[in-house]
């Protein structure tokens, strides 16, 4: 795989972009159900976010070290990656882990459908993209698909659950800003594996003082990996692996197809997250999901990768 933050001179076909989009959305969608398994086992959201960031840093750091990438590290890259870690890992990660303790995995996935709308509006405001009829129609179809899924869940199990749904929307807002930030500010020709290592390392370092202040060390709710691994250990490793792979796909798509097309992964995340919740936890959702899937596919086709 070509691990560069900027687009290579020979742009891949649109079919490859769509394949990466499908893989990225399906992978990330599975993480909500894995997160729910971990929090159900008593793990604390801050500790879980720290471990998946730390493990992802080790994975990407190993790849970067084998390729001799660390000699390219500089202050500009570190500054960029620290803000990237807050927008893409620390804030949404903690919010999702907390929400997973209170609401179904499928509902968390539904909130992600807001990402493309927010990303497109932000891209228009910052002139990173143009207002075209096809893209606007695609965004609207995706939003309708999300609404079809959300409406059956309009009555939440408990009134206070609306707060946690709002927190997942805040996480979605962070993802939208992340798309635009990466597209406009990523260091040119920087190795992607090195950038990911710095980003995940920064996330883990930011979370450490938060863990200390919250007293997780004293309460025993800070998960320490054990052998043989527990269900929580395996889930954390799985989330780290999924997140690492998803970020590679995300960065390549940003470079090749732009932030608006890349944000369409959120709709696939929504559908796959709902399906994973149904398969693993027996969560009940409307059969309108299939109608939403049809609208989703049309919407993604309309918001096609940019040319050139």
PDB file of C-alpha atoms in Angstrom:
ATOM      1  CA  UNK A   1       0.000   0.000   0.000  1.00  0.00           C
ATOM      2  CA  UNK A   2       1.206   3.511  -0.794  1.00  0.00           C
ATOM      3  CA  UNK A   3       1.470   5.221   2.600  1.00  0.00           C
ATOM      4  CA  UNK A   4       1.650   8.853   1.619  1.00  0.00           C
ATOM      5  CA  UNK A   5      -0.467  11.671   2.990  1.00  0.00           C
ATOM      6  CA  UNK A   6      -0.760  13.326  -0.375  1.00  0.00           C
ATOM      7  CA  UNK A   7      -2.172  11.977  -3.581  1.00  0.00           C
ATOM      8  CA  UNK A   8       0.203  10.010  -5.769  1.00  0.00           C
ATOM      9  CA  UNK A   9       0.836  11.253  -9.286  1.00  0.00           C
ATOM     10  CA  UNK A  10      -1.215   8.434 -10.761  1.00  0.00           C
ATOM     11  CA  UNK A  11      -4.661   8.588  -9.200  1.00  0.00           C
ATOM     12  CA  UNK A  12      -6.395   5.230  -8.662  1.00  0.00           C
ATOM     13  CA  UNK A  13      -9.649   4.345 -10.347  1.00  0.00           C
ATOM     14  CA  UNK A  14     -12.992   5.330  -8.865  1.00  0.00           C
ATOM     15  CA  UNK A  15     -13.692   1.647  -8.316  1.00  0.00           C
ATOM     16  CA  UNK A  16     -10.736   1.452  -5.927  1.00  0.00           C
ATOM     17  CA  UNK A  17     -11.987   4.546  -4.097  1.00  0.00           C
ATOM     18  CA  UNK A  18     -15.421   2.975  -3.670  1.00  0.00           C
ATOM     19  CA  UNK A  19     -13.875  -0.303  -2.496  1.00  0.00           C
ATOM     20  CA  UNK A  20     -11.820   1.539   0.131  1.00  0.00           C
ATOM     21  CA  UNK A  21     -14.905   3.482   1.181  1.00  0.00           C
ATOM     22  CA  UNK A  22     -16.883   0.268   1.696  1.00  0.00           C
ATOM     23  CA  UNK A  23     -14.025  -1.375   3.625  1.00  0.00           C
ATOM     24  CA  UNK A  24     -13.510   1.698   5.815  1.00  0.00           C
ATOM     25  CA  UNK A  25     -17.193   2.045   6.700  1.00  0.00           C
ATOM     26  CA  UNK A  26     -17.702  -1.657   7.409  1.00  0.00           C
ATOM     27  CA  UNK A  27     -14.616  -1.874   9.628  1.00  0.00           C
ATOM     28  CA  UNK A  28     -15.482   1.201  11.665  1.00  0.00           C
ATOM     29  CA  UNK A  29     -19.105   0.112  11.979  1.00  0.00           C
ATOM     30  CA  UNK A  30     -17.992  -3.075  13.735  1.00  0.00           C
ATOM     31  CA  UNK A  31     -16.141  -1.076  16.401  1.00  0.00           C
ATOM     32  CA  UNK A  32     -19.341   0.151  18.100  1.00  0.00           C
ATOM     33  CA  UNK A  33     -20.388  -3.398  18.939  1.00  0.00           C
ATOM     34  CA  UNK A  34     -16.868  -4.252  20.127  1.00  0.00           C
ATOM     35  CA  UNK A  35     -16.916  -1.165  22.343  1.00  0.00           C
ATOM     36  CA  UNK A  36     -20.242  -2.258  23.841  1.00  0.00           C
ATOM     37  CA  UNK A  37     -18.765  -5.651  24.734  1.00  0.00           C
ATOM     38  CA  UNK A  38     -15.878  -3.957  26.553  1.00  0.00           C
ATOM     39  CA  UNK A  39     -17.964  -1.491  28.564  1.00  0.00           C
ATOM     40  CA  UNK A  40     -20.453  -4.222  29.448  1.00  0.00           C
ATOM     41  CA  UNK A  41     -17.501  -6.082  30.986  1.00  0.00           C
ATOM     42  CA  UNK A  42     -16.912  -3.129  33.342  1.00  0.00           C
ATOM     43  CA  UNK A  43     -14.053  -1.360  31.561  1.00  0.00           C
ATOM     44  CA  UNK A  44     -13.836   2.429  31.885  1.00  0.00           C
ATOM     45  CA  UNK A  45     -14.165   4.633  28.755  1.00  0.00           C
ATOM     46  CA  UNK A  46     -10.974   6.615  29.433  1.00  0.00           C
ATOM     47  CA  UNK A  47      -8.927   3.480  29.976  1.00  0.00           C
ATOM     48  CA  UNK A  48     -10.314   1.814  26.856  1.00  0.00           C
ATOM     49  CA  UNK A  49      -9.591   4.857  24.689  1.00  0.00           C
ATOM     50  CA  UNK A  50      -6.042   5.011  26.070  1.00  0.00           C
ATOM     51  CA  UNK A  51      -5.322   1.369  25.308  1.00  0.00           C
ATOM     52  CA  UNK A  52      -6.667   1.363  21.783  1.00  0.00           C
ATOM     53  CA  UNK A  53      -4.667   4.550  21.041  1.00  0.00           C
ATOM     54  CA  UNK A  54      -1.519   3.067  22.587  1.00  0.00           C
ATOM     55  CA  UNK A  55      -1.864  -0.237  20.721  1.00  0.00           C
ATOM     56  CA  UNK A  56      -2.544   1.575  17.454  1.00  0.00           C
ATOM     57  CA  UNK A  57       0.588   3.674  18.072  1.00  0.00           C
ATOM     58  CA  UNK A  58       2.639   0.486  18.522  1.00  0.00           C
ATOM     59  CA  UNK A  59       1.223  -1.046  15.322  1.00  0.00           C
ATOM     60  CA  UNK A  60       1.842   2.016  13.175  1.00  0.00           C
ATOM     61  CA  UNK A  61       5.145   2.809  14.893  1.00  0.00           C
ATOM     62  CA  UNK A  62       6.440  -0.664  14.110  1.00  0.00           C
ATOM     63  CA  UNK A  63       5.556  -0.208  10.435  1.00  0.00           C
ATOM     64  CA  UNK A  64       7.197   3.229  10.392  1.00  0.00           C
ATOM     65  CA  UNK A  65      10.362   1.955  12.096  1.00  0.00           C
ATOM     66  CA  UNK A  66      10.767  -0.936   9.646  1.00  0.00           C
ATOM     67  CA  UNK A  67      10.638   1.570   6.787  1.00  0.00           C
ATOM     68  CA  UNK A  68      13.045   4.023   8.449  1.00  0.00           C
ATOM     69  CA  UNK A  69      10.416   6.741   8.582  1.00  0.00           C
ATOM     70  CA  UNK A  70      11.306   8.371  11.918  1.00  0.00           C
ATOM     71  CA  UNK A  71      14.124  10.429  10.382  1.00  0.00           C
ATOM     72  CA  UNK A  72      11.378  12.432   8.628  1.00  0.00           C
ATOM     73  CA  UNK A  73       9.756  13.481  11.928  1.00  0.00           C
ATOM     74  CA  UNK A  74       9.638  17.266  12.469  1.00  0.00           C
ATOM     75  CA  UNK A  75       7.889  19.868  14.633  1.00  0.00           C
ATOM     76  CA  UNK A  76       5.314  20.737  11.991  1.00  0.00           C
ATOM     77  CA  UNK A  77       4.204  17.120  11.750  1.00  0.00           C
ATOM     78  CA  UNK A  78       4.002  16.806  15.542  1.00  0.00           C
ATOM     79  CA  UNK A  79       1.849  19.955  15.823  1.00  0.00           C
ATOM     80  CA  UNK A  80      -0.474  18.742  13.076  1.00  0.00           C
ATOM     81  CA  UNK A  81      -0.818  15.254  14.563  1.00  0.00           C
ATOM     82  CA  UNK A  82      -1.549  16.484  18.104  1.00  0.00           C
ATOM     83  CA  UNK A  83      -4.629  18.416  16.976  1.00  0.00           C
ATOM     84  CA  UNK A  84      -5.547  15.506  14.695  1.00  0.00           C
ATOM     85  CA  UNK A  85      -5.426  13.171  17.708  1.00  0.00           C
ATOM     86  CA  UNK A  86      -7.889  15.357  19.632  1.00  0.00           C
ATOM     87  CA  UNK A  87     -10.366  15.615  16.748  1.00  0.00           C
ATOM     88  CA  UNK A  88     -10.146  12.027  15.523  1.00  0.00           C
ATOM     89  CA  UNK A  89      -9.362   9.929  18.599  1.00  0.00           C
ATOM     90  CA  UNK A  90      -9.471  11.523  22.057  1.00  0.00           C
ATOM     91  CA  UNK A  91     -12.755  13.478  21.989  1.00  0.00           C
ATOM     92  CA  UNK A  92     -14.913  11.149  19.831  1.00  0.00           C
ATOM     93  CA  UNK A  93     -13.337   8.025  21.342  1.00  0.00           C
ATOM     94  CA  UNK A  94     -14.156   8.993  24.918  1.00  0.00           C
ATOM     95  CA  UNK A  95     -17.668  10.175  23.962  1.00  0.00           C
ATOM     96  CA  UNK A  96     -18.426   6.922  22.116  1.00  0.00           C
ATOM     97  CA  UNK A  97     -17.140   4.742  24.966  1.00  0.00           C
ATOM     98  CA  UNK A  98     -19.270   6.641  27.507  1.00  0.00           C
ATOM     99  CA  UNK A  99     -22.355   6.532  25.263  1.00  0.00           C
ATOM    100  CA  UNK A 100     -21.918   2.800  24.676  1.00  0.00           C
ATOM    101  CA  UNK A 101     -22.635   2.198  28.368  1.00  0.00           C
ATOM    102  CA  UNK A 102     -26.043   3.851  28.066  1.00  0.00           C
ATOM    103  CA  UNK A 103     -27.511   3.344  24.573  1.00  0.00           C
ATOM    104  CA  UNK A 104     -27.574   0.560  21.923  1.00  0.00           C
ATOM    105  CA  UNK A 105     -24.669   0.212  19.492  1.00  0.00           C
ATOM    106  CA  UNK A 106     -27.043   0.739  16.584  1.00  0.00           C
ATOM    107  CA  UNK A 107     -28.123   4.163  17.846  1.00  0.00           C
ATOM    108  CA  UNK A 108     -24.492   5.240  18.195  1.00  0.00           C
ATOM    109  CA  UNK A 109     -23.905   4.218  14.601  1.00  0.00           C
ATOM    110  CA  UNK A 110     -26.937   6.211  13.462  1.00  0.00           C
ATOM    111  CA  UNK A 111     -25.467   9.481  14.729  1.00  0.00           C
ATOM    112  CA  UNK A 112     -22.493   9.010  12.411  1.00  0.00           C
ATOM    113  CA  UNK A 113     -24.830   9.657   9.458  1.00  0.00           C
ATOM    114  CA  UNK A 114     -24.473  13.358  10.300  1.00  0.00           C
ATOM    115  CA  UNK A 115     -20.766  13.382   9.367  1.00  0.00           C
ATOM    116  CA  UNK A 116     -21.168  13.764   5.561  1.00  0.00           C
ATOM    117  CA  UNK A 117     -23.672  16.595   5.939  1.00  0.00           C
ATOM    118  CA  UNK A 118     -21.424  18.477   8.356  1.00  0.00           C
ATOM    119  CA  UNK A 119     -18.345  17.781   6.240  1.00  0.00           C
ATOM    120  CA  UNK A 120     -19.970  19.022   3.039  1.00  0.00           C
ATOM    121  CA  UNK A 121     -21.253  22.194   4.715  1.00  0.00           C
ATOM    122  CA  UNK A 122     -17.788  22.806   6.147  1.00  0.00           C
ATOM    123  CA  UNK A 123     -16.157  22.151   2.774  1.00  0.00           C
ATOM    124  CA  UNK A 124     -18.453  24.702   1.152  1.00  0.00           C
ATOM    125  CA  UNK A 125     -17.729  27.263   3.880  1.00  0.00           C
ATOM    126  CA  UNK A 126     -13.956  26.798   3.544  1.00  0.00           C
ATOM    127  CA  UNK A 127     -14.111  26.537  -0.272  1.00  0.00           C
ATOM    128  CA  UNK A 128     -12.611  23.052  -0.269  1.00  0.00           C
ATOM    129  CA  UNK A 129     -15.504  21.874  -2.432  1.00  0.00           C
ATOM    130  CA  UNK A 130     -18.129  23.189  -4.818  1.00  0.00           C
ATOM    131  CA  UNK A 131     -21.915  23.188  -4.578  1.00  0.00           C
ATOM    132  CA  UNK A 132     -23.087  20.887  -7.367  1.00  0.00           C
ATOM    133  CA  UNK A 133     -26.585  19.525  -7.871  1.00  0.00           C
ATOM    134  CA  UNK A 134     -25.382  15.915  -7.904  1.00  0.00           C
ATOM    135  CA  UNK A 135     -23.481  16.191  -4.640  1.00  0.00           C
ATOM    136  CA  UNK A 136     -26.275  18.041  -2.884  1.00  0.00           C
ATOM    137  CA  UNK A 137     -28.734  15.361  -4.044  1.00  0.00           C
ATOM    138  CA  UNK A 138     -26.365  12.629  -2.850  1.00  0.00           C
ATOM    139  CA  UNK A 139     -25.992  14.234   0.569  1.00  0.00           C
ATOM    140  CA  UNK A 140     -29.767  14.598   0.896  1.00  0.00           C
ATOM    141  CA  UNK A 141     -30.389  10.966  -0.090  1.00  0.00           C
ATOM    142  CA  UNK A 142     -27.858   9.860   2.499  1.00  0.00           C
ATOM    143  CA  UNK A 143     -29.561  12.038   5.099  1.00  0.00           C
ATOM    144  CA  UNK A 144     -32.950  10.521   4.204  1.00  0.00           C
ATOM    145  CA  UNK A 145     -31.423   7.050   4.540  1.00  0.00           C
ATOM    146  CA  UNK A 146     -30.167   8.007   7.986  1.00  0.00           C
ATOM    147  CA  UNK A 147     -33.580   9.394   8.928  1.00  0.00           C
ATOM    148  CA  UNK A 148     -35.298   6.152   7.892  1.00  0.00           C
ATOM    149  CA  UNK A 149     -33.036   4.357  10.333  1.00  0.00           C
ATOM    150  CA  UNK A 150     -33.320   6.927  13.106  1.00  0.00           C
ATOM    151  CA  UNK A 151     -37.115   7.328  13.122  1.00  0.00           C
ATOM    152  CA  UNK A 152     -37.878   3.852  14.565  1.00  0.00           C
ATOM    153  CA  UNK A 153     -35.530   4.737  17.449  1.00  0.00           C
ATOM    154  CA  UNK A 154     -37.118   8.133  18.077  1.00  0.00           C
ATOM    155  CA  UNK A 155     -38.531   6.876  21.380  1.00  0.00           C
ATOM    156  CA  UNK A 156     -35.465   6.009  23.365  1.00  0.00           C
ATOM    157  CA  UNK A 157     -35.541   3.462  26.229  1.00  0.00           C
ATOM    158  CA  UNK A 158     -35.113   6.271  28.787  1.00  0.00           C
ATOM    159  CA  UNK A 159     -35.692  10.053  28.425  1.00  0.00           C
ATOM    160  CA  UNK A 160     -32.174  10.803  29.695  1.00  0.00           C
ATOM    161  CA  UNK A 161     -30.736   8.773  26.806  1.00  0.00           C
ATOM    162  CA  UNK A 162     -31.212  11.823  24.592  1.00  0.00           C
ATOM    163  CA  UNK A 163     -28.171  13.326  26.304  1.00  0.00           C
ATOM    164  CA  UNK A 164     -26.004  10.411  25.164  1.00  0.00           C
ATOM    165  CA  UNK A 165     -27.375  10.640  21.631  1.00  0.00           C
ATOM    166  CA  UNK A 166     -26.363  14.320  21.688  1.00  0.00           C
ATOM    167  CA  UNK A 167     -22.853  13.282  22.781  1.00  0.00           C
ATOM    168  CA  UNK A 168     -22.583  10.956  19.783  1.00  0.00           C
ATOM    169  CA  UNK A 169     -23.599  13.856  17.529  1.00  0.00           C
ATOM    170  CA  UNK A 170     -20.819  15.934  19.096  1.00  0.00           C
ATOM    171  CA  UNK A 171     -18.409  13.120  18.249  1.00  0.00           C
ATOM    172  CA  UNK A 172     -19.716  13.176  14.666  1.00  0.00           C
ATOM    173  CA  UNK A 173     -19.042  16.920  14.536  1.00  0.00           C
ATOM    174  CA  UNK A 174     -15.427  16.241  15.557  1.00  0.00           C
ATOM    175  CA  UNK A 175     -15.089  13.722  12.731  1.00  0.00           C
ATOM    176  CA  UNK A 176     -16.382  16.269  10.209  1.00  0.00           C
ATOM    177  CA  UNK A 177     -13.818  18.856  11.364  1.00  0.00           C
ATOM    178  CA  UNK A 178     -11.155  16.139  11.237  1.00  0.00           C
ATOM    179  CA  UNK A 179     -11.911  15.409   7.561  1.00  0.00           C
ATOM    180  CA  UNK A 180     -11.535  19.060   6.598  1.00  0.00           C
ATOM    181  CA  UNK A 181      -8.476  19.598   8.803  1.00  0.00           C
ATOM    182  CA  UNK A 182      -6.652  16.614   7.333  1.00  0.00           C
ATOM    183  CA  UNK A 183      -7.532  17.577   3.760  1.00  0.00           C
ATOM    184  CA  UNK A 184      -6.296  21.152   4.151  1.00  0.00           C
ATOM    185  CA  UNK A 185      -3.428  20.927   6.651  1.00  0.00           C
ATOM    186  CA  UNK A 186      -1.772  17.499   6.329  1.00  0.00           C
ATOM    187  CA  UNK A 187       2.016  17.852   5.754  1.00  0.00           C
ATOM    188  CA  UNK A 188       2.912  17.306   2.102  1.00  0.00           C
ATOM    189  CA  UNK A 189       4.548  13.977   1.226  1.00  0.00           C
ATOM    190  CA  UNK A 190       4.592  12.868   4.876  1.00  0.00           C
ATOM    191  CA  UNK A 191       4.627   9.072   5.377  1.00  0.00           C
ATOM    192  CA  UNK A 192       1.181   8.036   6.548  1.00  0.00           C
ATOM    193  CA  UNK A 193       2.414   5.310   8.899  1.00  0.00           C
ATOM    194  CA  UNK A 194       4.623   7.858  10.715  1.00  0.00           C
ATOM    195  CA  UNK A 195       1.817  10.405  10.947  1.00  0.00           C
ATOM    196  CA  UNK A 196      -0.538   7.785  12.371  1.00  0.00           C
ATOM    197  CA  UNK A 197       2.064   6.714  14.931  1.00  0.00           C
ATOM    198  CA  UNK A 198       2.526  10.321  16.105  1.00  0.00           C
ATOM    199  CA  UNK A 199      -1.240  10.914  16.147  1.00  0.00           C
ATOM    200  CA  UNK A 200      -2.046   7.801  18.203  1.00  0.00           C
ATOM    201  CA  UNK A 201       0.936   8.423  20.508  1.00  0.00           C
ATOM    202  CA  UNK A 202      -0.298  11.968  21.097  1.00  0.00           C
ATOM    203  CA  UNK A 203      -3.764  10.656  21.931  1.00  0.00           C
ATOM    204  CA  UNK A 204      -2.369   8.208  24.471  1.00  0.00           C
ATOM    205  CA  UNK A 205      -0.204  10.910  26.099  1.00  0.00           C
ATOM    206  CA  UNK A 206      -3.152  13.329  26.330  1.00  0.00           C
ATOM    207  CA  UNK A 207      -5.293  10.644  27.965  1.00  0.00           C
ATOM    208  CA  UNK A 208      -2.730   9.650  30.629  1.00  0.00           C
ATOM    209  CA  UNK A 209      -3.189  12.746  32.857  1.00  0.00           C
ATOM    210  CA  UNK A 210      -6.973  12.472  32.394  1.00  0.00           C
ATOM    211  CA  UNK A 211      -6.792   8.888  33.661  1.00  0.00           C
ATOM    212  CA  UNK A 212      -4.665   9.959  36.631  1.00  0.00           C
ATOM    213  CA  UNK A 213      -6.967  12.858  37.573  1.00  0.00           C
ATOM    214  CA  UNK A 214     -10.061  10.651  37.330  1.00  0.00           C
ATOM    215  CA  UNK A 215      -8.487   8.202  39.785  1.00  0.00           C
ATOM    216  CA  UNK A 216      -8.801   5.118  37.597  1.00  0.00           C
ATOM    217  CA  UNK A 217      -5.528   3.786  38.994  1.00  0.00           C
ATOM    218  CA  UNK A 218      -7.046   3.720  42.500  1.00  0.00           C
ATOM    219  CA  UNK A 219     -10.478   2.349  41.615  1.00  0.00           C
ATOM    220  CA  UNK A 220      -9.155  -0.598  39.637  1.00  0.00           C
ATOM    221  CA  UNK A 221     -11.347   0.231  36.636  1.00  0.00           C
ATOM    222  CA  UNK A 222      -8.278   1.010  34.529  1.00  0.00           C
ATOM    223  CA  UNK A 223      -7.936  -2.144  32.435  1.00  0.00           C
ATOM    224  CA  UNK A 224      -4.499  -3.757  32.554  1.00  0.00           C
ATOM    225  CA  UNK A 225      -3.967  -6.409  29.848  1.00  0.00           C
ATOM    226  CA  UNK A 226      -3.641  -9.909  31.251  1.00  0.00           C
ATOM    227  CA  UNK A 227      -2.697 -13.403  30.087  1.00  0.00           C
ATOM    228  CA  UNK A 228      -4.628 -15.357  29.060  1.00  0.00           C
ATOM    229  CA  UNK A 229      -6.442 -12.371  27.550  1.00  0.00           C
ATOM    230  CA  UNK A 230      -9.943 -11.565  28.763  1.00  0.00           C
ATOM    231  CA  UNK A 231     -12.860 -10.615  26.502  1.00  0.00           C
ATOM    232  CA  UNK A 232     -12.065  -6.959  27.208  1.00  0.00           C
ATOM    233  CA  UNK A 233      -8.404  -7.440  26.229  1.00  0.00           C
ATOM    234  CA  UNK A 234      -9.422  -8.997  22.917  1.00  0.00           C
ATOM    235  CA  UNK A 235     -11.954  -6.243  22.252  1.00  0.00           C
ATOM    236  CA  UNK A 236      -9.388  -3.497  22.881  1.00  0.00           C
ATOM    237  CA  UNK A 237      -6.936  -5.220  20.531  1.00  0.00           C
ATOM    238  CA  UNK A 238      -9.710  -5.619  17.939  1.00  0.00           C
ATOM    239  CA  UNK A 239     -10.720  -1.946  18.159  1.00  0.00           C
ATOM    240  CA  UNK A 240      -7.062  -0.927  17.810  1.00  0.00           C
ATOM    241  CA  UNK A 241      -6.589  -3.106  14.717  1.00  0.00           C
ATOM    242  CA  UNK A 242      -9.842  -1.902  13.142  1.00  0.00           C
ATOM    243  CA  UNK A 243      -9.048   1.744  13.905  1.00  0.00           C
ATOM    244  CA  UNK A 244      -5.525   1.497  12.485  1.00  0.00           C
ATOM    245  CA  UNK A 245      -6.735  -0.067   9.224  1.00  0.00           C
ATOM    246  CA  UNK A 246      -9.614   2.404   8.982  1.00  0.00           C
ATOM    247  CA  UNK A 247      -7.284   5.388   9.334  1.00  0.00           C
ATOM    248  CA  UNK A 248      -5.039   4.164   6.534  1.00  0.00           C
ATOM    249  CA  UNK A 249      -8.092   3.929   4.268  1.00  0.00           C
ATOM    250  CA  UNK A 250      -9.363   7.308   5.497  1.00  0.00           C
ATOM    251  CA  UNK A 251      -6.129   9.171   4.742  1.00  0.00           C
ATOM    252  CA  UNK A 252      -5.726   7.590   1.310  1.00  0.00           C
ATOM    253  CA  UNK A 253      -9.312   8.464   0.407  1.00  0.00           C
ATOM    254  CA  UNK A 254      -8.894  12.072   1.581  1.00  0.00           C
ATOM    255  CA  UNK A 255      -5.905  12.400  -0.763  1.00  0.00           C
ATOM    256  CA  UNK A 256      -7.451  10.577  -3.701  1.00  0.00           C
ATOM    257  CA  UNK A 257     -11.128  11.570  -3.596  1.00  0.00           C
ATOM    258  CA  UNK A 258     -11.440  14.544  -1.239  1.00  0.00           C
ATOM    259  CA  UNK A 259     -13.057  15.036   2.190  1.00  0.00           C
ATOM    260  CA  UNK A 260     -16.685  15.096   1.004  1.00  0.00           C
ATOM    261  CA  UNK A 261     -16.529  11.729  -0.764  1.00  0.00           C
ATOM    262  CA  UNK A 262     -14.539  10.240   2.136  1.00  0.00           C
ATOM    263  CA  UNK A 263     -17.190  11.404   4.600  1.00  0.00           C
ATOM    264  CA  UNK A 264     -19.701   9.145   2.818  1.00  0.00           C
ATOM    265  CA  UNK A 265     -18.108   6.252   4.719  1.00  0.00           C
ATOM    266  CA  UNK A 266     -20.260   7.462   7.603  1.00  0.00           C
ATOM    267  CA  UNK A 267     -23.398   6.133   5.917  1.00  0.00           C
ATOM    268  CA  UNK A 268     -21.809   2.708   5.500  1.00  0.00           C
ATOM    269  CA  UNK A 269     -20.669   2.934   9.134  1.00  0.00           C
ATOM    270  CA  UNK A 270     -24.279   3.606  10.123  1.00  0.00           C
ATOM    271  CA  UNK A 271     -25.676   0.604   8.268  1.00  0.00           C
ATOM    272  CA  UNK A 272     -22.913  -1.792   9.267  1.00  0.00           C
ATOM    273  CA  UNK A 273     -23.071  -0.586  12.865  1.00  0.00           C
ATOM    274  CA  UNK A 274     -26.804  -1.286  12.981  1.00  0.00           C
ATOM    275  CA  UNK A 275     -26.344  -4.708  11.380  1.00  0.00           C
ATOM    276  CA  UNK A 276     -23.523  -5.645  13.780  1.00  0.00           C
ATOM    277  CA  UNK A 277     -25.762  -4.618  16.680  1.00  0.00           C
ATOM    278  CA  UNK A 278     -28.568  -6.829  15.372  1.00  0.00           C
ATOM    279  CA  UNK A 279     -26.285  -9.829  14.811  1.00  0.00           C
ATOM    280  CA  UNK A 280     -24.319  -9.606  18.068  1.00  0.00           C
ATOM    281  CA  UNK A 281     -26.859  -8.201  20.536  1.00  0.00           C
ATOM    282  CA  UNK A 282     -30.223  -8.879  18.928  1.00  0.00           C
ATOM    283  CA  UNK A 283     -30.976  -5.160  18.784  1.00  0.00           C
ATOM    284  CA  UNK A 284     -34.303  -4.499  17.086  1.00  0.00           C
ATOM    285  CA  UNK A 285     -34.431  -2.011  14.217  1.00  0.00           C
ATOM    286  CA  UNK A 286     -36.886  -1.301  11.417  1.00  0.00           C
ATOM    287  CA  UNK A 287     -36.787  -3.399   8.250  1.00  0.00           C
ATOM    288  CA  UNK A 288     -36.685  -0.034   6.480  1.00  0.00           C
ATOM    289  CA  UNK A 289     -32.936  -0.513   6.692  1.00  0.00           C
ATOM    290  CA  UNK A 290     -33.070  -2.098   3.225  1.00  0.00           C
ATOM    291  CA  UNK A 291     -34.802   0.935   1.749  1.00  0.00           C
ATOM    292  CA  UNK A 292     -32.155   3.053   3.451  1.00  0.00           C
ATOM    293  CA  UNK A 293     -29.441   0.889   1.905  1.00  0.00           C
ATOM    294  CA  UNK A 294     -30.816   1.503  -1.613  1.00  0.00           C
ATOM    295  CA  UNK A 295     -30.941   5.273  -1.033  1.00  0.00           C
ATOM    296  CA  UNK A 296     -27.479   5.135   0.468  1.00  0.00           C
ATOM    297  CA  UNK A 297     -25.940   3.461  -2.553  1.00  0.00           C
ATOM    298  CA  UNK A 298     -27.521   6.023  -4.894  1.00  0.00           C
ATOM    299  CA  UNK A 299     -26.314   8.856  -2.675  1.00  0.00           C
ATOM    300  CA  UNK A 300     -22.746   7.558  -2.608  1.00  0.00           C
ATOM    301  CA  UNK A 301     -22.813   7.253  -6.412  1.00  0.00           C
ATOM    302  CA  UNK A 302     -23.889  10.897  -6.737  1.00  0.00           C
ATOM    303  CA  UNK A 303     -21.196  12.144  -4.347  1.00  0.00           C
ATOM    304  CA  UNK A 304     -18.552  10.490  -6.492  1.00  0.00           C
ATOM    305  CA  UNK A 305     -14.793  10.975  -6.110  1.00  0.00           C
ATOM    306  CA  UNK A 306     -13.594  14.246  -7.524  1.00  0.00           C
ATOM    307  CA  UNK A 307     -11.565  14.089 -10.693  1.00  0.00           C
ATOM    308  CA  UNK A 308      -7.968  15.209 -10.943  1.00  0.00           C
TER     309      UNK A 308
END
